[in-house]
Amino acid sequence: MSEPTDSLLEAGRIAAQVREDIKNKVKPGVKVIDLCDSAERMIGDLGGKPAFPCNIDIDRVAAHYVSPLGDTTVIEQGQLVKVDIGVHIDGYIADTAVTVCLNPTLKNMVEAVEAALEAAIKTIKTGVKTSDIGAVIEHTIKNRGFKPIRNLTGHKLSRYIVHAGKSIPNIRTMLGEKLLEGEVFAVEPFTVLSTSAGEVRDGASSNIYRFDKKRNFSNTITKEMLNFIQSEYRTLPFASRWVLRRFPGSDGINAFDELIKFKSIYSYPQLIEKTNGVVAQAEHTIIVTNEGCIVTTR
Ligand code: MN
Ligand code: MN
């Protein structure tokens, strides 16, 4: 196989291994920052790099929560905890997530989102339309008495780009685009209870950032920090925690704030369920083939 395919498969293997390891560590009393640090350390130990910081999204947070430096958030009994892992090898990305259910009454909802992901994967091959996959996801989730989140989608992955344009909806849509052979996608249904809105809104800062634009800063540390971010993460999302450990103390914090203020880095918001309903998610990365697809993150 070609080099990109090898890298995609390797990134997928690492992401799957880390996902399973962290999944087993999600228990009441565990600190979220320890889960994030442990996932990101393990990715490095296995020979990959994080394609984005490890997301630990609890209950109504559907996506984009990562620990800031000094985070004291602790996992509690009764929660629904999403673990979302991104790995890249040479820019070739794997993106995968699982929901850990610490609330027995929500077990069926987690099973529904996993079933929707499997049904979507079975549908995928060259030429299938994104809208058809959305329809399968919606049908599977509704059939089990739950509701998909309509404004979150799966997405195409390109080299060094996590959201590369084409998306896979989680509901039936009017228009769809055909999947092409060799394209790589993250497929990620989200479910809520039928009484929830089934939509997300922007919340507080996620502590996830990405490089936005180059600027000339007179402050030496700000300048160094921006160079570091650009060369280390390129177009990929990163955690404030990573940068502030590299540039410790108040000088680092001030430089980081300057980068935000002058929009050299973009801050992602957390994505919160509109009616504060609990959210379950499942996600795999796949490569489209003429016969079906290769799941890289099993
Ligand atoms: Mn993900
Ligand atoms: Mn994704």
Tab-separated table of N, CA and C and ligand atoms in Angstrom, residues 95 155 186 188 283, ligand 2:
chain	number	residue	atom	x	y	z
A	95	ASP	N	-9.403	9.798	13.832
A	95	ASP	CA	-10.290	10.517	14.754
A	95	ASP	C	-11.319	9.499	15.233
A	155	HIS	N	-17.032	14.230	9.089
A	155	HIS	CA	-16.275	15.169	8.260
A	155	HIS	C	-15.143	14.476	7.526
A	186	ALA	N	-14.248	10.889	9.048
A	186	ALA	CA	-14.639	10.538	10.414
A	186	ALA	C	-16.160	10.497	10.404
A	188	GLU	N	-19.422	10.225	12.747
A	188	GLU	CA	-19.660	10.414	14.182
A	188	GLU	C	-21.087	10.822	14.520
A	283	GLU	N	-17.585	7.255	17.266
A	283	GLU	CA	-16.877	7.745	16.074
A	283	GLU	C	-15.777	6.797	15.634
B	2	MN	MN	-14.486	14.053	14.330
